[in-house]
Structure formats: C-alpha cells, structure tokens
Coordinates of C-alpha atoms and ligand atoms in Angstrom, one line a residue:
M1 CA 0.0 0.0 0.0
I2 CA 2.9 2.3 0.7
V3 CA 4.3 1.7 -2.8
V4 CA 0.8 2.5 -4.3
R5 CA 0.7 5.7 -2.2
R6 CA 4.2 6.8 -3.3
L7 CA 3.5 6.0 -6.9
R8 CA 0.3 8.0 -6.8
L9 CA 2.0 10.9 -5.0
G10 CA 4.9 10.9 -7.5
A11 CA 2.5 10.9 -10.4
A12 CA 0.5 13.7 -8.8
Y13 CA 3.6 15.8 -8.4
V14 CA 4.6 15.4 -12.1
L15 CA 1.1 16.5 -13.1
L16 CA 1.1 19.4 -10.8
L17 CA 4.5 20.5 -12.2
Y18 CA 3.1 20.2 -15.7
L19 CA 0.0 22.3 -14.9
T20 CA 2.1 24.9 -13.1
L21 CA 4.4 25.4 -16.1
H22 CA 1.5 25.3 -18.5
F23 CA -0.2 28.2 -16.6
A24 CA 3.1 30.1 -16.4
N25 CA 3.4 29.8 -20.2
H26 CA -0.1 31.1 -20.7
A27 CA 0.6 34.0 -18.3
L28 CA 3.3 35.2 -20.7
G29 CA 0.5 36.3 -23.0
L30 CA 0.3 39.3 -20.8
I31 CA 3.6 40.3 -22.4
S32 CA 2.9 39.2 -26.0
L33 CA 2.3 36.3 -28.3
D34 CA 6.0 36.2 -29.0
A35 CA 6.8 35.8 -25.3
M36 CA 4.3 32.9 -25.1
A37 CA 5.9 31.3 -28.1
A38 CA 9.4 31.7 -26.5
G39 CA 8.1 30.1 -23.2
R40 CA 6.4 27.4 -25.2
W41 CA 9.8 26.5 -26.7
W42 CA 11.2 25.7 -23.3
F43 CA 7.9 24.0 -22.3
L44 CA 8.0 21.7 -25.2
A45 CA 11.8 21.1 -24.8
L46 CA 10.9 19.6 -21.5
W47 CA 7.6 17.8 -22.0
R48 CA 8.1 16.6 -25.6
S49 CA 11.5 15.2 -24.9
A50 CA 11.7 11.4 -24.4
P51 CA 12.1 11.6 -20.6
G52 CA 9.4 14.4 -20.4
T53 CA 7.0 12.4 -22.5
L54 CA 7.6 9.3 -20.4
A55 CA 7.2 11.2 -17.1
L56 CA 4.0 13.0 -18.2
Y57 CA 2.2 10.1 -19.9
G58 CA 3.5 7.7 -17.2
A59 CA 2.1 10.0 -14.6
I60 CA -1.3 10.3 -16.3
T61 CA -1.5 6.5 -16.7
V62 CA -0.5 5.8 -13.1
H63 CA -2.7 8.5 -11.6
G64 CA -5.7 7.3 -13.7
I65 CA -5.3 3.6 -13.0
L66 CA -4.7 4.1 -9.3
A67 CA -7.8 6.4 -9.1
L68 CA -9.9 3.7 -10.7
W69 CA -8.4 1.1 -8.4
L70 CA -9.1 3.2 -5.3
L71 CA -12.6 3.6 -6.5
Y72 CA -13.0 -0.1 -6.8
D73 CA -11.3 -0.8 -3.5
R74 CA -13.3 1.8 -1.6
R75 CA -15.9 0.0 0.6
T76 CA -18.4 2.8 0.9
L77 CA -19.0 5.8 -1.2
R78 CA -19.9 7.8 1.8
M79 CA -17.1 10.3 2.4
P80 CA -16.5 13.8 3.6
A81 CA -17.5 16.6 1.2
W82 CA -13.9 17.6 0.3
E83 CA -13.1 14.0 -0.6
A84 CA -16.2 13.6 -2.7
C85 CA -15.4 16.8 -4.5
Q86 CA -11.8 15.5 -5.1
Y87 CA -13.2 12.2 -6.5
A88 CA -15.8 13.8 -8.7
L89 CA -13.3 16.2 -10.2
G90 CA -10.8 13.4 -10.7
L91 CA -13.3 11.3 -12.6
L92 CA -14.6 14.2 -14.7
L93 CA -11.2 15.5 -15.8
P94 CA -10.1 12.8 -18.2
A95 CA -13.3 13.3 -20.2
L96 CA -12.8 17.0 -20.3
L97 CA -9.1 17.0 -21.0
V98 CA -9.1 14.5 -23.8
V99 CA -10.6 17.1 -26.2
H100 CA -7.6 19.4 -25.7
V101 CA -5.0 16.7 -25.6
V102 CA -6.2 15.1 -28.9
S103 CA -6.4 18.4 -30.7
T104 CA -2.9 19.4 -29.6
R105 CA -0.5 16.6 -28.8
I106 CA -2.1 13.8 -30.7
A107 CA -2.7 16.1 -33.8
W108 CA 1.0 17.0 -33.7
W109 CA 2.1 13.4 -33.2
R110 CA -0.2 11.9 -35.9
F111 CA -0.4 14.7 -38.5
G112 CA 2.5 17.0 -37.7
A113 CA 0.0 19.8 -36.9
E114 CA 1.9 22.5 -35.0
D115 CA -0.1 23.5 -31.9
S116 CA 1.4 26.9 -31.7
Y117 CA -0.2 29.6 -29.6
P118 CA -1.6 31.7 -32.5
R119 CA -3.4 28.6 -33.9
I120 CA -4.7 27.3 -30.6
V121 CA -5.7 30.8 -29.4
L122 CA -7.4 31.5 -32.8
G123 CA -9.4 28.3 -32.4
L124 CA -10.4 28.8 -28.7
W125 CA -10.8 32.6 -28.8
M126 CA -12.3 33.4 -32.2
L127 CA -13.4 30.3 -34.1
S128 CA -15.1 28.3 -31.3
P129 CA -15.3 30.4 -28.1
E130 CA -17.5 27.7 -26.5
H131 CA -14.5 25.4 -26.7
G132 CA -12.4 28.1 -25.2
A133 CA -14.8 28.5 -22.3
R134 CA -14.8 24.7 -21.8
Q135 CA -11.0 24.7 -21.8
V136 CA -10.8 27.5 -19.2
L137 CA -13.3 25.5 -17.0
T138 CA -11.3 22.3 -17.5
L139 CA -8.0 23.9 -16.4
A140 CA -9.7 25.6 -13.5
L141 CA -11.1 22.2 -12.4
A142 CA -7.8 20.5 -12.8
W143 CA -6.1 23.2 -10.7
L144 CA -8.8 22.8 -8.0
H145 CA -8.4 19.1 -8.0
A146 CA -4.6 19.5 -7.6
G147 CA -5.1 22.2 -4.9
I148 CA -7.4 20.0 -2.8
G149 CA -4.9 17.2 -3.1
V150 CA -1.9 19.3 -2.1
H151 CA -3.8 20.9 0.8
Y152 CA -5.0 17.5 2.2
W153 CA -1.5 16.0 1.7
L154 CA 0.5 18.8 3.3
R155 CA -1.7 19.9 6.1
F156 CA -0.2 17.6 8.7
R157 CA 3.2 19.1 8.1
P158 CA 4.2 21.4 11.1
W159 CA 5.2 24.2 8.7
Y160 CA 2.1 24.1 6.6
S161 CA 0.0 26.5 8.7
R162 CA 2.7 29.2 8.2
A163 CA 3.1 28.5 4.5
A164 CA -0.6 28.0 3.7
P165 CA -1.4 31.8 3.1
W166 CA 1.6 32.0 0.7
L167 CA 0.7 28.8 -1.1
F168 CA -2.9 29.9 -1.4
T169 CA -1.9 33.3 -2.9
V170 CA 0.2 31.5 -5.5
A171 CA -2.6 29.0 -6.1
L172 CA -5.0 31.9 -6.8
L173 CA -2.6 34.2 -8.7
L174 CA -1.2 31.7 -11.1
P175 CA -4.4 30.6 -12.9
T176 CA -5.6 34.2 -12.8
L177 CA -2.5 35.4 -14.6
A178 CA -2.8 32.5 -17.0
L179 CA -6.4 33.4 -17.8
L180 CA -5.4 37.1 -18.3
G181 CA -2.6 36.0 -20.5
F182 CA -5.0 33.9 -22.6
V183 CA -7.4 36.9 -22.9
A184 CA -4.5 39.2 -23.9
A185 CA -3.3 36.6 -26.5
G186 CA -6.9 36.3 -27.8
R187 CA -7.0 40.1 -28.3
E188 CA -3.7 40.1 -30.1
V189 CA -4.7 37.2 -32.3
S190 CA -8.0 39.0 -33.2
E191 CA -6.0 42.0 -34.2
L192 CA -3.6 39.9 -36.4
A193 CA -6.6 38.1 -37.9
R194 CA -7.8 41.4 -39.3
T195 CA -4.8 41.4 -41.6
P196 CA -5.9 39.9 -44.9
G197 CA -4.3 36.5 -45.5
W198 CA -2.8 36.2 -42.0
T199 CA -5.2 33.5 -40.8
E200 CA -4.8 31.3 -43.9
A201 CA -1.0 31.7 -43.9
M202 CA -0.8 30.8 -40.2
L203 CA -3.0 27.8 -40.6
S204 CA -1.0 26.6 -43.5
A205 CA 2.3 27.2 -41.8
T206 CA 1.2 25.2 -38.8
H207 CA -0.3 22.4 -40.9
A208 CA -3.6 22.7 -39.2
P209 CA -5.7 19.5 -39.6
G210 CA -8.0 19.5 -42.6
P211 CA -11.5 17.9 -42.6
T212 CA -10.1 14.4 -43.1
E213 CA -7.6 14.7 -40.2
A214 CA -10.2 16.4 -38.1
A215 CA -12.6 13.5 -38.6
R216 CA -9.8 11.0 -37.6
L217 CA -9.0 13.1 -34.5
A218 CA -12.7 13.0 -33.6
T219 CA -12.7 9.2 -33.9
I220 CA -9.6 9.0 -31.6
R221 CA -11.4 11.3 -29.1
R222 CA -14.6 9.2 -29.2
G223 CA -12.5 6.0 -28.8
F224 CA -10.8 7.4 -25.7
L225 CA -14.1 8.5 -24.2
D226 CA -15.7 5.2 -24.9
A227 CA -12.8 3.3 -23.4
Y228 CA -12.9 5.6 -20.3
L229 CA -16.6 5.1 -19.9
I230 CA -16.3 1.3 -20.2
A231 CA -13.5 1.3 -17.6
L232 CA -15.6 3.4 -15.2
V233 CA -18.7 1.3 -15.6
G234 CA -16.5 -1.9 -15.3
V235 CA -15.1 -0.6 -12.0
M236 CA -18.6 0.2 -10.7
I237 CA -19.9 -3.3 -11.7
A238 CA -16.8 -5.0 -10.1
R239 CA -17.4 -3.0 -7.0
G240 CA -21.0 -4.0 -6.9
L241 CA -20.2 -7.7 -7.4
T242 CA -17.4 -7.6 -4.8
H243 CA -19.8 -6.1 -2.3
L244 CA -22.5 -8.6 -3.0
V245 CA -20.0 -11.4 -2.1
A246 CA -18.7 -9.5 0.9
R247 CA -22.2 -9.0 2.3
R248 CA -22.5 -12.8 2.7
R249 CA -19.5 -12.6 5.2
S250 CA -20.9 -9.8 7.3
I251 CA -19.3 -9.0 10.7
R252 CA -20.7 -7.3 13.8
I253 CA -18.9 -4.3 15.1
G254 CA -19.9 -3.0 18.5
Y255 CA -19.7 0.7 19.4
P256 CA -20.2 2.6 22.7
N257 CA -23.8 2.8 24.0
G258 CA -24.5 -0.7 22.8
R259 CA -24.8 0.2 19.2
V260 CA -24.0 -2.6 16.7
V261 CA -23.2 -2.2 13.0
I262 CA -23.4 -5.2 10.7
A263 CA -20.8 -4.5 8.0
P264 CA -20.0 -6.5 4.9
G265 CA -16.7 -8.6 5.2
G266 CA -13.7 -6.6 4.2
F267 CA -15.0 -3.3 5.5
S268 CA -12.6 -1.4 7.7
I269 CA -13.9 -0.1 11.1
L270 CA -14.0 3.4 9.6
D271 CA -16.0 2.1 6.6
A272 CA -18.5 0.5 9.1
S273 CA -18.8 3.8 10.9
R274 CA -19.5 5.6 7.7
L275 CA -21.9 3.0 6.5
A276 CA -24.0 3.3 9.7
G277 CA -23.7 7.1 9.7
I278 CA -21.7 7.1 13.0
P279 CA -19.6 10.3 13.2
H280 CA -16.0 9.2 13.2
A281 CA -12.9 11.4 13.0
S282 CA -11.0 10.8 9.8
V283 CA -9.0 13.9 9.0
C284 CA -6.9 12.3 6.2
G285 CA -10.0 10.6 4.6
G286 CA -9.1 7.1 5.7
R287 CA -5.6 7.0 4.1
G288 CA -3.8 6.0 7.3
R289 CA -1.9 9.3 7.5
C290 CA -3.4 11.2 10.4
S291 CA -4.2 8.8 13.2
T292 CA -7.4 10.7 14.1
C293 CA -9.6 7.7 13.4
R294 CA -7.9 5.6 16.0
V295 CA -10.1 3.3 18.2
R296 CA -9.6 1.3 21.4
I297 CA -10.4 -2.3 20.8
V298 CA -12.6 -3.0 23.7
D299 CA -13.3 -6.7 22.8
G300 CA -12.0 -9.1 20.2
Y301 CA -8.5 -7.6 19.7
Q302 CA -7.0 -11.1 19.3
N303 CA -9.2 -11.7 16.3
L304 CA -8.0 -8.8 14.3
P305 CA -5.4 -9.2 11.5
A306 CA -2.0 -7.8 12.7
P307 CA -1.4 -4.1 11.8
S308 CA 0.6 -3.3 8.7
E309 CA 4.0 -1.7 8.9
A310 CA 2.5 1.7 8.0
E311 CA -0.2 1.4 10.6
R312 CA 2.3 0.3 13.2
R313 CA 4.5 3.4 12.4
V314 CA 1.5 5.8 12.8
L315 CA 0.5 4.2 16.1
A316 CA 4.0 4.3 17.4
R317 CA 4.2 8.0 16.4
V318 CA 1.2 8.9 18.6
G319 CA 2.4 6.6 21.4
A320 CA -0.8 4.6 21.1
A321 CA -1.6 2.0 23.8
P322 CA -1.3 -1.7 22.7
D323 CA -5.1 -2.1 22.3
V324 CA -5.4 0.9 19.9
R325 CA -5.8 0.5 16.1
L326 CA -6.4 2.8 13.2
A327 CA -10.1 2.4 12.2
C328 CA -9.4 3.1 8.6
Q329 CA -6.6 0.4 8.4
T330 CA -8.2 -2.3 10.4
H331 CA -10.5 -4.8 8.6
P332 CA -12.1 -7.1 11.2
V333 CA -12.7 -10.7 10.2
Q334 CA -14.7 -11.5 13.3
E335 CA -16.9 -9.7 15.8
V336 CA -15.2 -6.8 17.6
S337 CA -16.2 -3.9 19.9
V338 CA -14.5 -0.6 19.5
E339 CA -14.4 2.8 21.1
P340 CA -13.4 5.8 18.9
L341 CA -10.8 7.9 20.8
L342 CA -11.0 11.3 19.2
A343 CA -14.0 13.5 18.8
P344 CA -15.4 13.5 15.2
S345 CA -14.8 17.2 15.1
V346 CA -11.1 16.9 15.6
A347 CA -9.0 19.5 13.7
P348 CA -6.1 18.6 11.4
S349 CA -3.7 20.3 13.8
E350 CA -4.6 17.6 16.3
A351 CA -3.5 14.8 14.0
F352 CA -0.7 12.9 15.6
G353 CA -1.5 14.3 19.0
T354 CA -0.8 11.6 21.5
D355 CA -3.5 9.7 23.3
A356 CA -2.2 11.6 26.3
R357 CA -4.8 14.2 25.4
Q358 CA -7.5 12.0 26.9
G359 CA -5.5 11.1 30.0
R360 CA -4.0 7.7 30.0
E361 CA -2.2 5.6 32.5
Q362 CA 1.2 4.5 31.4
E363 CA 4.7 3.8 32.7
L364 CA 7.2 6.5 32.3
A365 CA 10.2 8.1 34.0
V366 CA 9.7 11.3 35.9
L367 CA 12.5 13.7 36.8
F368 CA 12.5 16.5 39.3
A369 CA 15.4 18.9 39.7
D370 CA 16.1 21.8 42.0
L371 CA 18.9 24.3 42.3
R372 CA 20.5 24.2 45.7
G373 CA 20.7 27.4 47.8
F374 CA 18.8 29.4 45.2
T375 CA 16.5 31.2 47.6
R376 CA 19.5 32.5 49.6
M377 CA 21.3 33.5 46.4
A378 CA 18.2 35.3 45.0
E379 CA 17.9 37.4 48.2
N380 CA 21.1 39.3 47.4
K381 CA 20.2 40.0 43.8
L382 CA 18.0 42.5 41.9
P383 CA 14.8 41.0 40.6
Y384 CA 15.9 41.6 37.0
D385 CA 19.1 39.7 37.7
V386 CA 17.2 36.8 39.2
V387 CA 15.0 36.7 36.0
F388 CA 18.0 36.8 33.8
F389 CA 19.7 34.0 35.8
L390 CA 16.7 31.8 36.0
N391 CA 16.1 32.0 32.2
R392 CA 19.7 31.0 31.6
Y393 CA 19.4 28.1 34.0
F394 CA 16.1 27.0 32.5
E395 CA 17.7 27.2 29.0
A396 CA 20.6 24.9 30.2
V397 CA 18.4 22.3 31.9
G398 CA 15.6 22.5 29.3
T399 CA 18.0 21.9 26.4
A400 CA 19.5 18.9 28.3
I401 CA 16.0 17.4 28.8
T402 CA 14.7 17.9 25.3
R403 CA 18.0 16.7 23.7
A404 CA 17.7 13.5 25.7
G405 CA 14.2 13.0 24.4
G406 CA 12.2 14.3 27.4
V407 CA 9.4 16.8 27.8
T408 CA 9.9 19.7 30.1
N409 CA 6.7 19.9 32.1
Q410 CA 6.9 22.5 34.8
F411 CA 9.3 25.3 35.7
T412 CA 8.4 26.5 39.2
G413 CA 10.7 28.8 41.0
D414 CA 14.1 27.1 40.4
G415 CA 12.4 23.6 40.1
V416 CA 11.9 21.6 37.0
M417 CA 9.8 18.6 36.3
A418 CA 10.3 16.5 33.2
L419 CA 8.7 13.4 31.7
F420 CA 10.5 10.7 29.7
G421 CA 9.1 7.8 27.7
I422 CA 5.6 9.1 27.0
E423 CA 5.9 7.8 23.5
S424 CA 8.9 5.5 23.7
G425 CA 8.1 3.5 26.9
P426 CA 9.7 3.2 30.3
A427 CA 12.9 1.4 29.2
L428 CA 14.1 4.1 26.8
G429 CA 12.4 6.8 29.0
S430 CA 14.6 5.7 32.0
R431 CA 17.7 5.8 30.0
Q432 CA 16.8 9.2 28.6
A433 CA 16.2 10.5 32.1
L434 CA 19.6 9.3 33.2
A435 CA 21.3 10.9 30.1
A436 CA 19.3 14.1 30.8
A437 CA 20.5 14.1 34.4
R438 CA 24.1 14.0 33.3
A439 CA 23.7 16.7 30.6
M440 CA 21.8 18.9 33.1
V441 CA 24.6 18.8 35.6
E442 CA 27.1 19.5 32.8
G443 CA 25.0 22.4 31.6
V444 CA 24.7 23.8 35.2
N445 CA 28.4 23.5 35.7
A446 CA 29.1 25.4 32.5
L447 CA 26.7 28.1 33.5
S448 CA 28.3 28.2 36.9
A449 CA 31.7 28.7 35.3
E450 CA 30.4 31.4 33.0
L451 CA 28.8 33.4 35.8
A452 CA 31.5 32.7 38.4
T453 CA 32.2 36.3 39.1
D454 CA 28.5 37.0 39.8
L455 CA 27.9 33.9 41.9
G456 CA 29.3 33.6 45.4
S457 CA 29.7 29.9 45.1
P458 CA 29.3 27.3 42.3
L459 CA 25.8 26.2 41.4
R460 CA 24.7 22.8 42.6
I461 CA 21.7 20.9 41.4
G462 CA 19.8 18.0 43.0
I463 CA 17.9 15.5 40.8
G464 CA 15.4 12.8 41.6
I465 CA 14.2 10.2 39.1
H466 CA 11.6 7.5 39.4
T467 CA 10.0 5.2 36.9
G468 CA 6.5 3.8 37.3
P469 CA 2.9 4.2 36.3
A470 CA 1.3 7.6 36.1
V471 CA -1.7 9.2 34.4
V472 CA -0.4 11.4 31.6
G473 CA -2.7 13.9 30.0
R474 CA -3.1 17.5 28.9
M475 CA -4.4 19.6 31.6
G476 CA -5.3 23.2 32.0
W477 CA -7.8 25.6 30.8
G478 CA -8.3 28.0 27.8
E479 CA -4.9 28.7 26.2
S480 CA -3.0 27.2 29.1
F481 CA -3.0 23.5 28.3
Y482 CA 0.1 21.5 29.0
L483 CA 1.1 17.9 29.1
T484 CA 1.7 16.6 32.6
A485 CA 1.6 13.5 34.7
V486 CA -0.1 12.8 38.0
G487 CA 0.1 10.0 40.4
D488 CA 2.4 8.1 42.8
T489 CA 5.4 8.1 40.5
V490 CA 5.4 11.9 40.3
H491 CA 5.1 12.0 44.1
V492 CA 8.0 9.6 44.6
A493 CA 10.3 11.4 42.0
A494 CA 9.7 14.7 43.9
R495 CA 10.6 13.0 47.2
L496 CA 13.8 11.6 45.6
E497 CA 14.8 15.1 44.5
Q498 CA 14.4 16.3 48.1
A499 CA 16.5 13.4 49.4
T500 CA 19.5 14.7 47.4
K501 CA 19.8 17.4 50.1
D502 CA 19.9 14.8 52.9
Y503 CA 22.6 12.8 51.1
A504 CA 24.4 15.8 49.7
A505 CA 24.3 14.1 46.3
E506 CA 23.5 15.3 42.8
L507 CA 21.2 12.4 42.0
V508 CA 18.9 10.0 43.8
V509 CA 17.4 7.4 41.5
S510 CA 15.0 4.6 42.3
E511 CA 16.0 1.0 41.6
D512 CA 13.0 0.9 39.3
V513 CA 14.8 3.3 37.0
A514 CA 17.9 1.2 37.0
R515 CA 15.8 -1.9 36.3
H516 CA 13.9 -0.4 33.4
A517 CA 17.1 1.2 31.9
A518 CA 19.0 -2.1 32.4
V519 CA 21.8 -0.1 33.9
D520 CA 24.0 -1.5 36.7
L521 CA 24.0 1.0 39.6
S522 CA 25.2 -1.5 42.2
R523 CA 28.4 0.4 42.9
F524 CA 26.4 3.3 44.3
P525 CA 25.1 3.3 47.9
A526 CA 21.7 1.8 48.3
H527 CA 19.0 3.1 50.7
D528 CA 15.4 2.6 51.4
L529 CA 13.3 5.8 51.6
T530 CA 10.0 6.4 53.1
V531 CA 7.6 8.6 51.1
R532 CA 4.8 10.4 53.0
N533 CA 1.3 9.0 52.5
R534 CA 2.8 5.9 50.8
A535 CA 2.9 2.4 52.2
G536 CA 6.3 0.6 52.0
Q537 CA 9.7 2.0 51.2
I538 CA 11.4 2.9 47.9
A539 CA 14.8 1.3 47.1
V540 CA 17.1 4.0 45.8
R541 CA 20.7 4.5 44.7
V542 CA 22.5 7.7 45.8
V543 CA 24.8 9.1 43.1
E544 CA 27.0 11.7 44.6
R545 CA 28.4 12.9 41.3
V546 CA 26.4 12.3 38.2
A547 CA 29.5 12.3 36.1
S548 CA 30.3 8.9 37.6
L549 CA 27.1 7.3 36.1
P550 CA 27.7 4.7 33.5
A551 CA 27.0 5.8 29.9
V552 CA 23.6 4.8 28.6
S553 CA 22.5 4.2 25.1
L554 CA 19.6 6.2 23.7
R555 CA 18.9 3.8 20.9
T556 CA 15.4 2.3 20.8
Ligands
FES601 S1 -8.4 8.5 8.9 FE1 -6.4 9.2 9.0 S2 -5.4 7.5 9.7 FE2 -7.4 6.8 9.6

C-alpha cells in the first residue's frame, strides 16, 4: 500500500508541475504572443523530450489507473464533502481533458500539426469560443483538483499553517494570470486576424488539420471517451459484485452505548462507521496518514489481523496503547467492539496528538530537579538579575532534557519537572532520564563557570528520578493547556529530589529506574526511603556525582 501511495503521489507531483508550467506559459500572454511562443519552446523542450513524455504520460496513466483502483477498493462511497469533490473532479477531468490533448499533442504526433499559440488561441478565442470556455473551465477544475490534493496532503506538516497563506496566494494568482494571459493573447490574435491572409498563412504554416484529419481526430477522441466510460462502468460493476459477495460474510462491530453495526466482510472499522452514519474522525480521509480515526479495541483484539508496517508506524508515532488500532486500516474478520478515541470534530492540527490528550495511564520516567541554595542567592540580587539568571538556568536544563528525548513539564521557581518515555516507553524513558541528568549537571556546571564572578559559590543541582505508572494527559484551561503527569510516580520522584539534600548528592534514583534502563548502579550506595502517605519503602541509589554514572544508550 505504501508503494501505491508513493506512486500516486509521485505521479500527482509530475502532473502538478506540468500544470504549473502550462499556466506560467499562458501567463506570458500578458507580455505578448511572442513571449508565449518563447516560453512554449522551453515548455516543449521539457515535455516533448523522451524523458518528459515518459514522465508526463506515465504519470497520467499511473494516476488514472490508481484512481480507478481506489474507487474499486473503496468499501463505501460515503465520504466527507472535500473527498467527494476531489473524487468527482478526478473522474470528470479525463473526459474534459481529452478534447484538448487530442487536438494538440495527438494532432501534432499523428499529423504534424503545429499546436502553436496563434493557432490554438485563434481556435479557442475566435473560431469556437465555446471550446475556449470549456478549456478554461477544464483547467480551473484540474487546478482545483490539484489544490485540494496538495492541501490535504501537506496539512499535517508542522510548517504548513505558516506556508498556507503564501501557497494559497500562489494558487490563486497563477491561474488568474494564466487566464489574463490567454485573454491578452486572444485580443492580439484578433488584431492579427484582421490582416488579410494572416489566418490562412498561419493555418497553412502550422499544418492545421484539414477535414479528413479532423474526422480522424474526432474518432480518436470518441475512442478514448468510450474506453474511459467502459473502464468506469466496469469498475462500478466490479465494486457491486465484490460487495455482494462481501455481504455474505458480514461482521458485527460494537460501538459505545450498545450500538452494533453489521458491516460486509472486508470493511474497515471506519467504513463500518461511515456505512452506519456514526460520526467518526478521519482527517486524512481514511488514508492511514493522520491517526485521528484511532479506536480502542474493547473486545476481540486477538481476532484482528495484525497491523501493517505503515499502521504500526503511525500508532508508534502517537504513542498509542497496545489495544489501539487505526479504524481506517483495520479490517475485522470476526466480531469486535470498539471505542473511537477522538471527537469526530477533531481538527487537522490535532492529527498525531498523543493519546495523552484524553489522559492515559502508562509507565514513564519522571525527573525532578532543584537548584541548591537558590533562595539565599536570590535574596542578594536585583529581581531583573534573578529573572536573567533563571532564564539562563532553564535554558541549560531545558536543552538537556529535550535533547535527551524528554518533555519539560513544569518550571516552578528554580524547580523543574520533566517526563521521559511518553511515546517510547519506560525502558528508553529511564535511559533518557539518566542521560538528561548527566547533561543537566554539565549544563549547570558550564553556566556556573560562565557566571562565576556573579555567583558567590558554584551552582549545585539536585535531581530525583523514578519510573512507574502515572496518568499522563493534557491539563489546564483555555490557552494554558500542557502535558503533565499525576500519580504516585510523580510524588516519589519529587521525594527523591528532596532526598538529594539529605545525602548531599547530585542524584537520587530509584531501583525501578535502573531496572527499566537495564543499567548497573550496584556500585552506588543503596538506601530505602519512606515517602509520605505511601505504604512501603522505595529502594534507591544515591549518586554523589552524576559524572560517575555509566554511559547509557539512547537507541530504541
Ligand atoms: S483517517 Fe487518517 S489515519 Fe485513519
């Protein structure tokens, strides 16, 4: 499926490039017919060369065949409005474009008719303006089809929201300039046509098709249209037959509130939701690219086919729990019960948001850090100096945390809380936390050396790390939402950070961290700590100097 998607995307990019250059060539009409002709020389040098021809007609063929295949493969024709529009335009365009392609490229190829701008503009502007209007409409629809495709392809990219206004401006400007160029060329040709003998001379010089050639071109056009229509009807009949067979193998899919959908075999969970009219988020239109359709499999997980590599990658990217699947990629073969995880109204910007948005219990490493003696130091400084210093300190420790793969969660006073392993799990998270601790101490030491003249004594930092279960979720209100964790693990990590004062150590780390990270800390002193409001004790290792920690690998 990935290969199909890449092929389709590659073909779409070739066609988009062709259309863009075609429009740019038309826009030169705003300068003159001669400028258009000069532009056309370069245009043809590219697209009528052997590689250009192969790329263009290969792209048309691949794009067309894959579109028909996707139409056949689609379980239900219920789809969001934008997707329906994209499909409808895609199916309409071959029938519209064939007229122009046959009278230009095919006429040139079969009869040596030169499709120069004066001849084509004369035909579309003066001799049969209704064909001109249809051609303008065809190009506008092709551009709209391409624009929708580009928008829905790129909108998950982090940079897209910034680039979108610029891209939209270009998308609007280019066809407008092309249309104005065509109008200007039309006027210029009208002027030229007033000159007695100009039209005849131009038609003769360009070997314009005569009645016999025109009749043969019309036959080619009809042949193509018939073939296209037969292919389309064939696909629809094949769809119908496949669905008739599939209906015999129907499966039951349970939804929250006891709702049950009986879907034909082969349907994906998203297809079943659409079939039953159950609102279901599907920002990418069911192409396995956004993760917004994901569902928790409440019952029957073991009966599902294993996820494909592509689905696995998307699920890993959002840190999905083991019982979560993409509804658009999962085709149940037996009864299952599911629970959609995202609201149907989810926005594209929320695609790839982690499940942590809903709050989810998971194992992760939590790190607390605190600057020793900061309160005393701040008492002797101007408030502006304190702000300057704190920002430098937060930059040093924040950089260390994010570079190691963690998420800085809270900066309070001189304290920092960070989470590791939200998406990668507790093993890597624990190693990341240890690596971050080492880098944080190095960063603070470097800052201390840099500000030595301002600081009475070197900066010291105390760090506590614990790994265990916590509920991770986005919390807050209005604009102030942030990812955080709550629960016993957080509580314990904070207690370990406080214990660094008692032991005059840079790091106190629980045995759970060492176990998850598979790091041998046996050479560091072991202690059992009591944590307020918590039964039992926590086994910890006290690391006086973080530099003496063994190196850890951050590979997954
Ligand atoms: S709808 Fe986008 S991944 Fe399923």
